[in-house]
Structure formats: C-alpha cells, structure tokens
Coordinates of C-alpha atoms and ligand atoms in Angstrom, one line a residue:
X30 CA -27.2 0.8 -6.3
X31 CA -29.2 1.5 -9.5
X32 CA -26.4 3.6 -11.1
X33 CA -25.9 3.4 -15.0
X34 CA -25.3 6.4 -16.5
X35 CA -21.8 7.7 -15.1
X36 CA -19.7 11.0 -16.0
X37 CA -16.5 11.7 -15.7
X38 CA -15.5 15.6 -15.8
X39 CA -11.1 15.5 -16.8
X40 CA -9.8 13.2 -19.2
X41 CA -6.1 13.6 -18.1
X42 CA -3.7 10.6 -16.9
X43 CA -6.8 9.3 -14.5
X44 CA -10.0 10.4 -15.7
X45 CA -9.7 8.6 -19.1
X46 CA -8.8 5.1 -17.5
X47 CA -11.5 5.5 -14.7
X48 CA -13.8 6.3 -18.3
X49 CA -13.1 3.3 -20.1
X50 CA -13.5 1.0 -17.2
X51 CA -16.6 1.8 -16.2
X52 CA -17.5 1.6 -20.2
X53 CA -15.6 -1.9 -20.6
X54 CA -18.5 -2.9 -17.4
X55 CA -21.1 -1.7 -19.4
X56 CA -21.9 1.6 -17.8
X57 CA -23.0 4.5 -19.9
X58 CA -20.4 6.9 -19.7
X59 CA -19.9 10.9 -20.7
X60 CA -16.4 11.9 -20.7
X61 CA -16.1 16.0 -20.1
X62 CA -13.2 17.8 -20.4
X63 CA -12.6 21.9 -20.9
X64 CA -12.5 21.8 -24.7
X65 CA -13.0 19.4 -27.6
X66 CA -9.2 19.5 -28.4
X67 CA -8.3 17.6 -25.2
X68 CA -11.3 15.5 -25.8
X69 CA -9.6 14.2 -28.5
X70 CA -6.7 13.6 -27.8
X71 CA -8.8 11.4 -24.7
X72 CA -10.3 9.2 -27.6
X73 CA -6.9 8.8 -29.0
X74 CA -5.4 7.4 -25.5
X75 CA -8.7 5.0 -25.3
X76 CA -6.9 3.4 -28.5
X77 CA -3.9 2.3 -26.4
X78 CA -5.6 1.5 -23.2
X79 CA -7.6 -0.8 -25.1
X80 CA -4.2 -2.9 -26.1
X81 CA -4.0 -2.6 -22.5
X82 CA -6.5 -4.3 -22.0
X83 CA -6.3 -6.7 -24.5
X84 CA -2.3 -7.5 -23.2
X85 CA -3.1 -7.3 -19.5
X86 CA -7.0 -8.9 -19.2
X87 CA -7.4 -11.0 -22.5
X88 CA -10.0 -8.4 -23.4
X89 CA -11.7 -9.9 -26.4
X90 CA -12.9 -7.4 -29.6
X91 CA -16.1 -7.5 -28.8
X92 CA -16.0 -6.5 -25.0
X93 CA -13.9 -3.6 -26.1
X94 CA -15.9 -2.9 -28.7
X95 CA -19.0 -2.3 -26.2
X96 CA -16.7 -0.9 -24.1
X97 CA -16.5 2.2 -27.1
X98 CA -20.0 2.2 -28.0
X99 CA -20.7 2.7 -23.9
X100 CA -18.5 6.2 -24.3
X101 CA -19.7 9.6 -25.3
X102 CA -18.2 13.1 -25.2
X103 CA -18.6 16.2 -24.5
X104 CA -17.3 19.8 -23.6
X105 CA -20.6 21.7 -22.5
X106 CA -21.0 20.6 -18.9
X107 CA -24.6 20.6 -18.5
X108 CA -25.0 18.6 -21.6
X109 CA -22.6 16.1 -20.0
X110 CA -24.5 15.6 -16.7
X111 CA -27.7 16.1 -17.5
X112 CA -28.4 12.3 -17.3
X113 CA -25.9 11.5 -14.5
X114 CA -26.3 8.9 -11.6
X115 CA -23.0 9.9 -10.6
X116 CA -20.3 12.1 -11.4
X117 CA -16.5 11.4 -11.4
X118 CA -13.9 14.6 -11.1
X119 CA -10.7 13.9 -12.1
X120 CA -9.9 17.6 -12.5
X121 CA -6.3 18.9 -11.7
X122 CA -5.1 18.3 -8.1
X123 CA -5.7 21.7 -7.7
X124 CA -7.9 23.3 -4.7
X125 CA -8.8 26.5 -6.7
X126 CA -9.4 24.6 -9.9
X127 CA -11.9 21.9 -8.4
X128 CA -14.0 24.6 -6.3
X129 CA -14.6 26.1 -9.3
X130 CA -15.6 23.0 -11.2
X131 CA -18.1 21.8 -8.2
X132 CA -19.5 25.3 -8.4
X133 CA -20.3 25.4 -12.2
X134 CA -21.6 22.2 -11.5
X135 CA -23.7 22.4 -8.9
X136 CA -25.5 24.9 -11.1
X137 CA -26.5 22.3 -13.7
X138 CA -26.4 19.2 -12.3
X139 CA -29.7 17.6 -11.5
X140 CA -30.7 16.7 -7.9
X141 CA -30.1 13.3 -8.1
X142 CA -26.3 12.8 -9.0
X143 CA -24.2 12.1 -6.6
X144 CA -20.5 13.4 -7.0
X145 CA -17.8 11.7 -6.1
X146 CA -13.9 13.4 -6.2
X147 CA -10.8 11.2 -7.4
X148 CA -8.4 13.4 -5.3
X149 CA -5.0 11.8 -4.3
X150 CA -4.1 14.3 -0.9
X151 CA -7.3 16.9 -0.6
X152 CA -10.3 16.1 1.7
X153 CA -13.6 16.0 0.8
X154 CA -15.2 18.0 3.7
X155 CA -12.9 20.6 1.5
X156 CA -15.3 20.5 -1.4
X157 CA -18.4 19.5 0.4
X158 CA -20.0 23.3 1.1
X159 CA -19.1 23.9 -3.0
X160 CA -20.6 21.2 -4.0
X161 CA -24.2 22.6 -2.8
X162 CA -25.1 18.7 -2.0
X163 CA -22.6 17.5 0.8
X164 CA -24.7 14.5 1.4
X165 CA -24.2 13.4 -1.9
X166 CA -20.7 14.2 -1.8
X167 CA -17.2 12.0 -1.0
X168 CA -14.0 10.4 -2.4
X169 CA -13.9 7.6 -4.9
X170 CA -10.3 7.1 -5.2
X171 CA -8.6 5.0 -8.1
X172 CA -4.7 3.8 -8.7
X173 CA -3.0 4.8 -11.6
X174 CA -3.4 1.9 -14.3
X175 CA -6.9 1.1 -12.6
X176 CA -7.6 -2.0 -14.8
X177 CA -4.5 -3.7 -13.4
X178 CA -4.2 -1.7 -9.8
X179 CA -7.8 -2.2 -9.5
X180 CA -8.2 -0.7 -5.9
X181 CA -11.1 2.3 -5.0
X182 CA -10.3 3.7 -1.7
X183 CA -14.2 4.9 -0.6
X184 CA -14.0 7.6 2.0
X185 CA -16.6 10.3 3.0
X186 CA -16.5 13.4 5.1
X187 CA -19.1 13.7 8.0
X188 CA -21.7 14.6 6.3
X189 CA -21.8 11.9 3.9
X190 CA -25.0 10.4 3.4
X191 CA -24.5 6.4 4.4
X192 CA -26.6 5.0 1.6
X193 CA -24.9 6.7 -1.0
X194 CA -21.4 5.8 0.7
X195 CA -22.9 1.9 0.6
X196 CA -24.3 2.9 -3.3
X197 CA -20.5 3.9 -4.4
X198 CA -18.8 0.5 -2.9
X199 CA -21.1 -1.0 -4.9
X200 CA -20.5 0.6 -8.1
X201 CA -16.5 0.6 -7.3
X202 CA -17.3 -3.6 -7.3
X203 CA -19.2 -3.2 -10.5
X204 CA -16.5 -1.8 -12.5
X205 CA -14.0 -4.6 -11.3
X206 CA -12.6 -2.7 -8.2
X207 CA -11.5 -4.2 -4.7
X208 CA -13.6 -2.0 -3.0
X209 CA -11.8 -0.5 0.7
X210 CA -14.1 1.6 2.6
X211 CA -12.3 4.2 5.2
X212 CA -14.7 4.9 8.4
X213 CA -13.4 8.2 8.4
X214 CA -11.6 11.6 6.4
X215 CA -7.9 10.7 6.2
X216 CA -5.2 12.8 4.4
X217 CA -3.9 10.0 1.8
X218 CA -6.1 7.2 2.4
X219 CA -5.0 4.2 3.0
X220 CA -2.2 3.1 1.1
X221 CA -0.5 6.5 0.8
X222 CA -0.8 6.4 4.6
X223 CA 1.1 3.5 4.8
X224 CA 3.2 4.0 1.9
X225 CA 4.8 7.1 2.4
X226 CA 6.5 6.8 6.0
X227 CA 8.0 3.5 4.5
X228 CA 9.2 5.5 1.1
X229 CA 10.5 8.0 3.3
X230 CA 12.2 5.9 6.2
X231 CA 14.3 4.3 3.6
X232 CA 15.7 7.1 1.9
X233 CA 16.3 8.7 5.4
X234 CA 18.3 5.3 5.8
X235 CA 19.9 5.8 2.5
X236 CA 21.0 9.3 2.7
X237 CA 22.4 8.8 6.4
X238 CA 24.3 6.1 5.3
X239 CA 22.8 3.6 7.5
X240 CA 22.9 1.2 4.5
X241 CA 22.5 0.7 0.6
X242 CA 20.0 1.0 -1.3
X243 CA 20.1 -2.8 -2.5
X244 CA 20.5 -4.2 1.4
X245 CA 17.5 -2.0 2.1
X246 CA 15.9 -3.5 -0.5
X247 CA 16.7 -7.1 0.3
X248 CA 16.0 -6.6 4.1
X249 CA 12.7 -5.5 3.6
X250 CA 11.9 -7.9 0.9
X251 CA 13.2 -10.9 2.6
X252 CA 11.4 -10.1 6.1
X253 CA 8.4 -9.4 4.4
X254 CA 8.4 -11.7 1.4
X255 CA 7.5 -8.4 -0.2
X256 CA 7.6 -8.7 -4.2
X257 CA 9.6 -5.2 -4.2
X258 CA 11.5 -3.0 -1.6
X259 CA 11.0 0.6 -1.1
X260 CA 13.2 1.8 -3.8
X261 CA 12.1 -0.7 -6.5
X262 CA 8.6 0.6 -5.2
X263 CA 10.0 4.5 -5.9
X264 CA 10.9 3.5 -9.4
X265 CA 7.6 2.5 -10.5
X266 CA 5.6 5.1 -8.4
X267 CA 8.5 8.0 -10.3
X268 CA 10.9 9.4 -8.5
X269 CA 9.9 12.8 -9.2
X270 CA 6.6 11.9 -7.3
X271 CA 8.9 11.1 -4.1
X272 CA 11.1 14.0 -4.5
X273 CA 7.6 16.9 -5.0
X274 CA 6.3 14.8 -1.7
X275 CA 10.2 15.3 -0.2
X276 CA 10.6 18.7 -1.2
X277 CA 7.2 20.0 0.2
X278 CA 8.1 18.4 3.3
X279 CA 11.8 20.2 3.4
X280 CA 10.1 23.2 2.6
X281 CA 7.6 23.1 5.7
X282 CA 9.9 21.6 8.0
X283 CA 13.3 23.0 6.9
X284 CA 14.4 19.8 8.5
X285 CA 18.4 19.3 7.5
X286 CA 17.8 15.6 6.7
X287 CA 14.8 16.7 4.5
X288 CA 16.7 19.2 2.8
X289 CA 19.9 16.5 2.2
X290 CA 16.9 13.9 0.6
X291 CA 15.8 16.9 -1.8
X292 CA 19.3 17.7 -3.1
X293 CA 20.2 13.7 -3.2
X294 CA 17.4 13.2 -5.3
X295 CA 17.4 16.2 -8.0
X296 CA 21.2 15.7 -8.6
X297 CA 21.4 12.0 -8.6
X298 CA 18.1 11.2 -10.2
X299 CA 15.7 14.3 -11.5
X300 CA 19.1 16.6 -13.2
X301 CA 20.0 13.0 -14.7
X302 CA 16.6 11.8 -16.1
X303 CA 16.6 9.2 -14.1
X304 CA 13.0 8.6 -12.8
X305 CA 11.9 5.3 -12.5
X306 CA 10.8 2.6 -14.6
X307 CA 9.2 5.1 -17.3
X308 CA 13.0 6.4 -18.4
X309 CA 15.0 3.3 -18.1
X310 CA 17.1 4.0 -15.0
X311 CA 15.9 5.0 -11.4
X312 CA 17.7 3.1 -8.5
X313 CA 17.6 0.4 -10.6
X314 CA 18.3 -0.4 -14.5
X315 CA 15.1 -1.8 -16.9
X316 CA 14.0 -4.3 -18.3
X317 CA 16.2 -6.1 -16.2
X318 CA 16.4 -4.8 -12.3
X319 CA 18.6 -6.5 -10.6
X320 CA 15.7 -7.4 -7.8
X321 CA 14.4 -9.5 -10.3
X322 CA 17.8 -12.0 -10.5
X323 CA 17.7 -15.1 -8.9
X324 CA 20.4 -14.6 -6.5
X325 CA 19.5 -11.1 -5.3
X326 CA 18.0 -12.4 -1.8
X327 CA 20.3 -15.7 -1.7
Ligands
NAD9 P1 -4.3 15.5 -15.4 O1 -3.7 16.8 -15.3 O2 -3.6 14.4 -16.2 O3 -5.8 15.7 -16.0 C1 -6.7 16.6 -15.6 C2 -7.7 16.9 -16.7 O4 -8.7 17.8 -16.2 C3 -7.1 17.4 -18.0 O5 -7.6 16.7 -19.1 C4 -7.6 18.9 -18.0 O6 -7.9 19.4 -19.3 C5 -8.9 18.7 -17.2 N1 -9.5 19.9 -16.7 C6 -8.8 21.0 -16.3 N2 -9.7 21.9 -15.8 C7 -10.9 21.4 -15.9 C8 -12.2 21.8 -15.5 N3 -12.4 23.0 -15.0 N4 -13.2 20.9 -15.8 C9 -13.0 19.7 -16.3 N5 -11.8 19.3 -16.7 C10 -10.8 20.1 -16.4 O7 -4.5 15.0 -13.9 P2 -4.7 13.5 -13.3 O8 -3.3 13.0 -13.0 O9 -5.6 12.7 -14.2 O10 -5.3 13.8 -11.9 C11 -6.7 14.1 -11.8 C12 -7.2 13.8 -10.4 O11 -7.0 12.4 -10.2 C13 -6.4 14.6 -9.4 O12 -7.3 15.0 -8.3 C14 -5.4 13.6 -8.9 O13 -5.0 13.8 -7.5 C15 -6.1 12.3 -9.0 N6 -5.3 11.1 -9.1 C16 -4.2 11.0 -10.0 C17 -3.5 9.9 -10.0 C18 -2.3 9.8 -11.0 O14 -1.5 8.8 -10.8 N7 -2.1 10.7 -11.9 C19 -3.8 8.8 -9.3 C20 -4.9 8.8 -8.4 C21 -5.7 10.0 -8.4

C-alpha cells in the first residue's frame, strides 16, 4: 500500500471523524463537502474531536497539531481528488444521492484512485457499475466515534480487484483500525449482522412479556460476562436507530409483534425524548445506569 494522499467526500457525523483520523496518522487528507458553509462548520467539529482525542488517547499538542496541518478543504470536486490515492464517501445513506456522487466523480477522478464507500446497510456491487471503475471499488466501513470504536469492516463485491482489497486493510491498520476483512457482499457487515437479531430478540422478549428489561439485561450479561446487555447496548447505539430499523421491518412484514415493538417504542421512548445515553434517559437513567452498580448481577 503506497497510499498518502486520502479524500474524503461528506463531512457529516462520519466523514469528519474518518478525516481527522487519517490526518492525526499523518495522511494528507482533502475533506469535500457540497458547499463551503458545511465545510465550515466540519472545521469547527475538528475543534471538539480533537479534545476527544486529547481526553480519550492522551493526544499530545503537537500530534494534533500535525494532525490539522495534514487537513485541507474543499468544495469543487475535481480540485479535491485530483491528487487522490483513495477516496472515502461518506455521503448521505441515500441510494439516489451516492449514484450521483460516484457519477460526478468518476468524471474527474484520475485513473488511479481507488474509491471506497462508508455505507452502513447498501452493497457495493450497488455502486460498482456508477463508479466506472468496479475493480477499484468496495466498502471501507467505520464505527461511529472511530478513534475509540476503531473497527473497519473491509468488504468487496465480486468484482473487487484482490490487491486493492489487500491495499485498503492495510491502510484501515495505518490509521489505527482493527482491520476485519468479509470474504464476501453481506447486507450489514459483520457486527450489524450479529447485532441486530440480538437487539431485536430482546425487545420481542420485552414486549411479549417474557421478562424485564433489567433480567434481560442481567441474563445476558452474566452468561456472557458481556460489559452491557441488549438494552444498555440500545441506549448508546439511540433508540431512534432501533425503532427506524423496527419500523421498516413492521412496515414490510406487517408482522403484529413488529407493529406492537414500533408503537412501544415511539410512545414510551421517541414521544418522551427518551433516546439513549445522548438525552439522559433511554431504558436506563445517566450518568449513573443502574448496570453499572455493584449489585446489579449479585
Ligand atoms: P451525515 O448526513 O451526517 O453527513 C453527510 C454529509 O454528506 C453532509 O455533510 C452533507 O452535506 C454531505 N453531502 C450531501 N450530498 C453530498 C454530495 N453530493 N457530495 C458530497 N457530500 C455530500 O451522514 P453520516 O451519518 O456521516 O453518514 C454518511 C455515511 O456514513 C452513510 O453512508 C452512513 O451509512 C455511513 N455511516 C454512518 C454512521 C453513523 O453512525 N452516523 C456509522 C457508520 C457509517
């Protein structure tokens, strides 16, 4: 892998950490966005992730310091990738949106840059004709609060050229990842793959009344020696991220169960701004959950 210069095209909730942590490993890196308005505002979150990374990794004022002086930005798209080993979309989770982007970019890109998307539930092979370079195409996929979560799920689609999938697990170790190669296209990677049926078994067990939510919580965390059950798990993930993935699924399946799950969760939680740890109050009450005290498994 002889990367070094690295854009990344959306500066939202993702693209801006995934930014300043290839920049804090001394990549060069171009952060694009739609207009210079929401470029700012990026440069104004790389303020707080660096006290982030100060808090969280000891981060000293020089290492962020390069970490800044590796960052550049721009909102004219050819300017941005003109240089680029590879490119990092981070563009809205949204099909339409993202063809469009890999179409405008395949225009101006040079030969050599290899894209990679940052897509939570789309496939690859669904990008790979727009792209005009499907070899040089697949998923590099990074966990909200990537400095701290520092996973990068690496999958391809068939057409993905081996080398460059071998080239991007090496980059994802560069930039301080646990790199976890997938052999093949799977909706939701790994850990969504895993994670979801567990999410959603125990608020099936919830709202059937097969037990509460804290005996749920303790059976899997005692079994397991788990650090959190599945509904301290919902409270940091959001609950309004459980109850979109709940409510698609009532929609498709029009599943009775389903549709009780929904309605539990938008008038006990969602209707009462109680989402997680980010408001306070979600199945549990922070700072101070009660999964935390030293009797809750005794
Ligand atoms: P976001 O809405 O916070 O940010 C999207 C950014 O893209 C915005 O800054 C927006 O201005 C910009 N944008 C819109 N149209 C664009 C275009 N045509 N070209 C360039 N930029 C454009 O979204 P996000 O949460 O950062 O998600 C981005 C991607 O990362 C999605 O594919 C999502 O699935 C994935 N992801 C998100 C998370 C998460 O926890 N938020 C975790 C892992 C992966």
């Amino acid at each position: 892998m002889n990367y070094k210069n690295i854009t990344v095209a959306g500066s939202g909730v993702l693209g801006y950490q995934i930014a300043f942590q290839a920049a804090y490993h001394d990549f060069n890196v171009v952060v694009y966005d739609i207009n210079d308005e929401i470029l700012s505002k990026a440069k104004a979150k790389f303020d707080t992730m660096s006290t982030a990374f100060k808090e969280d990794l000891h981060a000293s004022e020089k290492q962020l310091q390069r970490a800044f002086d590796n960052l550049s930005y721009t909102s004219n798209l050819e300017e941005a990738v003109k240089n680029a080993d590879l490119l990092i979309e981070a563009v809205p989770e949204n099909p339409k949106i993202k063809i469009d982007f890999y179409k405008k970019l395949a225009q101006v890109a040079p030969s050599k840059t290899i894209f990679a998307t940052n897509s939570s539930t789309l496939l690859p092979s669904q990008f790979a004709d727009a792209t005009g370079r499907p070899t040089k195409f697949l998923a590099l996929h990074f966990a909200n609060e990537i400095w701290k979560h520092n996973t990068a799920e690496i999958m391809g689609h068939d057409q993905t050229d081996p080398e460059v999938f071998k080239d991007v697990i090496a980059f994802a170790k560069a930039i301080g990842m646990l790199a976890l190669p997938l052999a093949k296209e799977q909706p939701g990677y790994i850990l969504n793959s895993l994670l979801v049926p567990l999410l959603t078994a125990a608020t099936d067990l919830y709202v059937t009344g097969v037990a509460d939510i804290q005996t749920i919580d303790k059976t899997w965390m005692k079994a397991t020696g788990a650090p959190l059950g599945p509904f301290g798990i919902l409270d940091v993930v959001g609950i309004t991220t459980a109850y979109n993935i709940n409510k698609i699924a009532a929609e498709e399946s029009k599943d009775e169960l389903k549709i009780k799950t929904v309605n539990f969760l938008k008038e006990q939680f969602i209707d009462k701004n109680k989402l997680g740890v980010s408001t306070g109050e979600g199945f549990y009450k922070y700072p101070n959950p009660a999964y935390k005290e030293e009797d809750f498994l005794t």
